[in-house]
Short mmCIF file of C-alpha atoms and ligand atoms in Angstrom, two decimals:
data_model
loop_
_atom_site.label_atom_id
_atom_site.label_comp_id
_atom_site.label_asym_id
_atom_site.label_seq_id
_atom_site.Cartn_x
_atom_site.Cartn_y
_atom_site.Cartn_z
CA UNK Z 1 -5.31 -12.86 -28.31
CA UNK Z 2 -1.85 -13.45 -26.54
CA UNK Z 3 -1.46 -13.12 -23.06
CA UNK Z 4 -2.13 -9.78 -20.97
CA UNK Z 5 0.21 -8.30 -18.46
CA UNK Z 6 -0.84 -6.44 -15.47
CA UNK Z 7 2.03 -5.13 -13.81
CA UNK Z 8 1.76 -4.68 -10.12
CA UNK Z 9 2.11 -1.10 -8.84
CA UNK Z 10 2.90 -2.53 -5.28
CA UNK Z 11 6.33 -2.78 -6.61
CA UNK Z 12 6.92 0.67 -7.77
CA UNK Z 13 8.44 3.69 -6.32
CA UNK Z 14 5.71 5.41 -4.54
CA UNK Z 15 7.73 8.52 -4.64
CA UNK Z 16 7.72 8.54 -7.81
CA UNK Z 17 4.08 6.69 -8.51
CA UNK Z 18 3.56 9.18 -11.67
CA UNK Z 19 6.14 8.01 -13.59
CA UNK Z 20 6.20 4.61 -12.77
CA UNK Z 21 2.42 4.88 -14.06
CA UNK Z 22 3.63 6.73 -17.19
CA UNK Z 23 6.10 4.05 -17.70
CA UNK Z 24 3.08 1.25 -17.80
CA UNK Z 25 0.96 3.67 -20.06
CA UNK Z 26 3.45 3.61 -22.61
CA UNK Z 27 4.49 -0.25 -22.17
CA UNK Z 28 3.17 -3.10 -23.74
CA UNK Z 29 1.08 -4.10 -20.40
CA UNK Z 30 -2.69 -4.13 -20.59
CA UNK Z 31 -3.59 -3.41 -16.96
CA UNK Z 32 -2.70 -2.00 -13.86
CA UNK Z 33 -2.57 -4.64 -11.06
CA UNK Z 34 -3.40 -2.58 -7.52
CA UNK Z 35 -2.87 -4.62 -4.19
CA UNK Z 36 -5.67 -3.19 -1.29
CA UNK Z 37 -4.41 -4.62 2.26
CA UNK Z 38 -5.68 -4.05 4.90
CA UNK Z 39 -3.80 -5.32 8.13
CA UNK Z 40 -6.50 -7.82 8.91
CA UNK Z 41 -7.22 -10.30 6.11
CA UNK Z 42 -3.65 -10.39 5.09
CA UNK Z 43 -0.57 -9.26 7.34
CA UNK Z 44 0.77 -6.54 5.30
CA UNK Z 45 -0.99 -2.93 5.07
CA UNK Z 46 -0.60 -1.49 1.37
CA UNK Z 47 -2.80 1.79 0.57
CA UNK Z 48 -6.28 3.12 -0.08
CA UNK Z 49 -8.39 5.28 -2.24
CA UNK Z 50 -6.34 8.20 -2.17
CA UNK Z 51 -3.71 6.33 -3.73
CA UNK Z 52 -6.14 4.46 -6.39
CA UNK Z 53 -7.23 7.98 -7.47
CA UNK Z 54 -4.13 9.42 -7.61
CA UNK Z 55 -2.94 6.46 -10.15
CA UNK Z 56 -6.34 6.75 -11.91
CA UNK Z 57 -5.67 10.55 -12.76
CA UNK Z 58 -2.30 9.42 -14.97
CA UNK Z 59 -3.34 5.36 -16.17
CA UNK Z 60 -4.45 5.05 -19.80
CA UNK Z 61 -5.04 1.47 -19.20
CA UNK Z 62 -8.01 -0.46 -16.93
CA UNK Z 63 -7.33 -0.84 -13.07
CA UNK Z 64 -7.13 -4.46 -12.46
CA UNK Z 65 -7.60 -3.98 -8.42
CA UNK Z 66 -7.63 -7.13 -6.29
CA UNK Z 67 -8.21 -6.29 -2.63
CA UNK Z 68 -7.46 -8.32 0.32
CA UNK Z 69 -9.57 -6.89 2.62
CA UNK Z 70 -12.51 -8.25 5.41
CA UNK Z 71 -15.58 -6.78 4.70
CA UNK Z 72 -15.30 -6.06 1.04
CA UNK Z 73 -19.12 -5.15 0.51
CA UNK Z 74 -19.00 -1.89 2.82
CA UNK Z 75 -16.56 -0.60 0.08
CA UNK Z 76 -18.07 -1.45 -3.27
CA UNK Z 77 -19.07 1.83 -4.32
CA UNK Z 78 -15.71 3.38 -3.05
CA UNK Z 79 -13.62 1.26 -5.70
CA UNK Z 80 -16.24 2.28 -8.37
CA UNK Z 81 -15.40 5.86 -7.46
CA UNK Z 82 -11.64 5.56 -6.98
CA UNK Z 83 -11.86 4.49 -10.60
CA UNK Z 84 -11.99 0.61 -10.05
CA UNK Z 85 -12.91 -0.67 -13.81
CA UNK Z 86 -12.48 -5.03 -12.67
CA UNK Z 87 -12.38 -5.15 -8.78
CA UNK Z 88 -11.43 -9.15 -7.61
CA UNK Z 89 -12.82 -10.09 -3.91
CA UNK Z 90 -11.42 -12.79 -1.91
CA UNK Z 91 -13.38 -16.12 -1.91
CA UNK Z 92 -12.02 -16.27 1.72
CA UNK Z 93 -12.99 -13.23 2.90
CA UNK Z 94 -16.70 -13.44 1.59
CA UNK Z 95 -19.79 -14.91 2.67
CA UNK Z 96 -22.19 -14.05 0.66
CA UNK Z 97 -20.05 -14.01 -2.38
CA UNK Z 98 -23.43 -14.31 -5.10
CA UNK Z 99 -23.83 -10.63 -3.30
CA UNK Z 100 -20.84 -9.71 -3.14
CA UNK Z 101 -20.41 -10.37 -7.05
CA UNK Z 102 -24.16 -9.04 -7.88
CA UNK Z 103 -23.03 -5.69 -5.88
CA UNK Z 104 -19.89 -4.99 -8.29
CA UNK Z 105 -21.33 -5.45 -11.01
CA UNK Z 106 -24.14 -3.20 -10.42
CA UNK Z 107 -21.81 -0.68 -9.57
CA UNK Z 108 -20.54 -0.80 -13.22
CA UNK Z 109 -17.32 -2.89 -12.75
CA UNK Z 110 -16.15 -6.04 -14.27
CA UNK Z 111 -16.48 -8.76 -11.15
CA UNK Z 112 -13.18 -11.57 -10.52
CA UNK Z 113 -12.37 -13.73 -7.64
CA UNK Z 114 -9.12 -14.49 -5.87
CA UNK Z 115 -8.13 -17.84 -4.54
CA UNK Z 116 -5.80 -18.37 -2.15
CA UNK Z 117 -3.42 -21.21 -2.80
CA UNK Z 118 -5.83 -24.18 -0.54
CA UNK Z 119 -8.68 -22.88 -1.61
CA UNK Z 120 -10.42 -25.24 -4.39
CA UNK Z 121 -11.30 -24.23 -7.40
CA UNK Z 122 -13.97 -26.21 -8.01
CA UNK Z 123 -15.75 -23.97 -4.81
CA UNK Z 124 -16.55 -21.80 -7.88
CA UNK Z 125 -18.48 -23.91 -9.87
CA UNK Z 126 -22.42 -22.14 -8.67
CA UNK Z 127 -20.51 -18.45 -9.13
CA UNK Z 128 -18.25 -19.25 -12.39
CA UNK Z 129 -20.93 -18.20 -15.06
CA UNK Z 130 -21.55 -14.97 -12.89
CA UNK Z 131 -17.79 -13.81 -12.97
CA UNK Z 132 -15.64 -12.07 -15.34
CA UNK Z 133 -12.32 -13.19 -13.82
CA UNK Z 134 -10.73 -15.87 -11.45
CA UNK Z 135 -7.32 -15.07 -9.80
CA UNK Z 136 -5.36 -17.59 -8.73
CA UNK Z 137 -3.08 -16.71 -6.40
CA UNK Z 138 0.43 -18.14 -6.83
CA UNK Z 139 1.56 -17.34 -3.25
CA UNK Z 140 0.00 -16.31 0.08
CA UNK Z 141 -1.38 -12.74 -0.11
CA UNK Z 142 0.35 -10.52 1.65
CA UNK Z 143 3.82 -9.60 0.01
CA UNK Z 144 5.27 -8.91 -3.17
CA UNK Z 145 8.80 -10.87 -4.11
CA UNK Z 146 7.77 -14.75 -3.01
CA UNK Z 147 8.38 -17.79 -4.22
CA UNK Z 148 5.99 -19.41 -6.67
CA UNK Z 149 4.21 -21.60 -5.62
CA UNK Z 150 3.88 -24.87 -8.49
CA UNK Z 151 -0.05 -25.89 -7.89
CA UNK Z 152 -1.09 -23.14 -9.56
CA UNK Z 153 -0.66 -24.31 -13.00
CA UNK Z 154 -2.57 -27.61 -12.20
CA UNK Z 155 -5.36 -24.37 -10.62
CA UNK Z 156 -4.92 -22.65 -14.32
CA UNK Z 157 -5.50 -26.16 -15.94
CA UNK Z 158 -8.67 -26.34 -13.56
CA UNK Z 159 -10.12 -23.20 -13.45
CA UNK Z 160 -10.15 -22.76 -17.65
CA UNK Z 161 -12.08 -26.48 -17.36
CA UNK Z 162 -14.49 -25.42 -14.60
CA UNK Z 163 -14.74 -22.04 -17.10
CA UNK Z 164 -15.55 -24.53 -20.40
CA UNK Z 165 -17.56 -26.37 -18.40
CA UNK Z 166 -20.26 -23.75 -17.71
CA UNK Z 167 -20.02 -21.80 -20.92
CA UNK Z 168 -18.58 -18.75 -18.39
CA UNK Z 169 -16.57 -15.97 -20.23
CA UNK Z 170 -14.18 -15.53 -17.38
CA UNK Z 171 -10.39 -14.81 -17.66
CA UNK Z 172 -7.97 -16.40 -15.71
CA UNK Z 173 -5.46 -14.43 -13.96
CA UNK Z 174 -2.29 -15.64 -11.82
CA UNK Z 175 -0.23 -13.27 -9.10
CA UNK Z 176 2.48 -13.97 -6.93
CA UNK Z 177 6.58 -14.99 -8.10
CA UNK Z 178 5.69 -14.43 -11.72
CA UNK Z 179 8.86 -14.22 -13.79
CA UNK Z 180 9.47 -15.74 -17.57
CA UNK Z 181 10.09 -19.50 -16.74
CA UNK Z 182 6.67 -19.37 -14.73
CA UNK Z 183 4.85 -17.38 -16.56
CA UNK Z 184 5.58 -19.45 -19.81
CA UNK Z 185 4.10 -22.29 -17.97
CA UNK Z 186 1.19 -20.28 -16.65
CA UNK Z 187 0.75 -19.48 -20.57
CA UNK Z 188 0.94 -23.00 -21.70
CA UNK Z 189 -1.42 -24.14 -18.89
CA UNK Z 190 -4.07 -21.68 -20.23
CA UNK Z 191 -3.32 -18.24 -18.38
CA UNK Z 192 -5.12 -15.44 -19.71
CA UNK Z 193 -3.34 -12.53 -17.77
CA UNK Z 194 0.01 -12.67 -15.94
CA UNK Z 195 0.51 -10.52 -12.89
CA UNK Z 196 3.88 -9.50 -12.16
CA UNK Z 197 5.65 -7.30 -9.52
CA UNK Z 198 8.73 -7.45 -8.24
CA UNK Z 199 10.36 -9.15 -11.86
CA UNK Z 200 8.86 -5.77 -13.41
CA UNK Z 201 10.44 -3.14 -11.07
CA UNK Z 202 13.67 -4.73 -9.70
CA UNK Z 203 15.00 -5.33 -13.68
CA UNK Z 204 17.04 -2.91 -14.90
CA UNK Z 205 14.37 -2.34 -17.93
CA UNK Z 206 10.81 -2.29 -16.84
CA UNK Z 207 9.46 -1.46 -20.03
CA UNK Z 208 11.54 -4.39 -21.56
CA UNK Z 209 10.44 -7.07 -19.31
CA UNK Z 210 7.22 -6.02 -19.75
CA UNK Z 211 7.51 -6.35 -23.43
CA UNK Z 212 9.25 -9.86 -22.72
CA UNK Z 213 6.17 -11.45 -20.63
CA UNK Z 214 4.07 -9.72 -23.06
CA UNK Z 215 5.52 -12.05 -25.80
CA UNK Z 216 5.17 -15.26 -24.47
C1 LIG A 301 0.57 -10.33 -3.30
C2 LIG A 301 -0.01 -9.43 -4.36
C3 LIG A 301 0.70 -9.45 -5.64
C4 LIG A 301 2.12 -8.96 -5.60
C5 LIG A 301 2.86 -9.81 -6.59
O1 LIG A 301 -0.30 -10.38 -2.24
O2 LIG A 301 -1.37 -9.79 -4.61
O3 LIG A 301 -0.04 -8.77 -6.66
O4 LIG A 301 2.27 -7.61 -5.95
O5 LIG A 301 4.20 -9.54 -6.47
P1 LIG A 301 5.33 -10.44 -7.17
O6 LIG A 301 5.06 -10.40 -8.64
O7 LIG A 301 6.58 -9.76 -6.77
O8 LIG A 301 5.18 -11.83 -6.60
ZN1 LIG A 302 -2.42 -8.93 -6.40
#
């Protein structure tokens, strides 16, 4: 299986979020990457429900949504019925993350936690055989269009050990400054799904770079 690409939607033209989800439909992406801020875990506000639904009505592909939020419990079932099908929690922003992961996946989604870039990975080991995903975040939540930042690859290298190690079947994901020189070395460090914003909607060719990350 090569690489999956989950473009981020944060990027796209929200006046025109039906076509830029028509666009991914008929791409070579796998996913659809959906950013939940909310103002107080990160410093950015992004968009809720509404707007999940609304891009669930058009996507032919699973929403991949990864939610930087406080609190993320009180809203479990309200992914699931936006039409959350993998819903990633912060490691930060949990405490009782066994819960936390328990709760989603009860709700009938596929369960992945985010990392932000000082945060361990080996804090996952008791929780790794529970999850279906690990995000490593490749900049500070928050923003589309940063720099990327170079631990993550040694995180990639980890995180796929720490995933061996415990006979866990989770995918490892990486978001933030994702472009084709770091995502071929995001690939070649063991990255099972590249997610990319800003590289995707500011080219003159979504589809195409799409298609590009897809092949590497
Ligand atoms: C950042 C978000 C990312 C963002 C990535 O907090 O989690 O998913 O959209 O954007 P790029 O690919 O532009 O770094
Ligand atoms: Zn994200």
């Amino acid at each position: 299986m090569g690489v999956l690409i989950s473009p981020s939607v944060l990027s796209c033209d929200f006046a025109n979020i039906q076509r830029d989800v028509e666009m991914i439909n008929a791409s070579s992406a796998d996913w659809f990457h959906i950013d939940v801020m909310d103002g107080v875990f990160v410093p950015n506000i992004s968009f809720g429900f509404p707007v999940i639904s609304a891009i669930k009505k058009h996507a032919t592909k699973p929403l991949d949504v990864h939610i930087m939020i406080a609190n993320p419990d009180q809203y479990i079932e309200d992914f699931k019925n936006a039409g959350t099908d993998i819903l990633t929690v912060h490691y930060e922003a949990c405490t009782h993350l066994h819960r936390t992961v328990q709760a989603i996946k009860a709700a009938g989604m596929k369960a992945g936690v985010a990392l932000n870039p000082h945060t361990p990975v080996d804090l996952l080991q008791d929780i790794i055989a529970d999850l279906d995903l690990v995000l490593i975040m490749s900049v500070n939540p928050g923003f589309g269009g940063q720099k990327f930042i170079k631990n993550a690859i040694l995180k990639v290298e980890q995180a796929k050990n720490l995933i061996h190690r415990h006979g866990s079947r989770a995918l490892v994901e990486v978001d933030g400054g994702v472009n084709m020189e770091t995502g071929k070395e995001l690939v070649e460090a063991g990255a099972d799904v590249l997610v990319a914003g800003s590289f995707v909607f500011n080219s003159p060719n979504p589809t195409q770079t799409i298609a590009a990350l897809k092949g590497l």
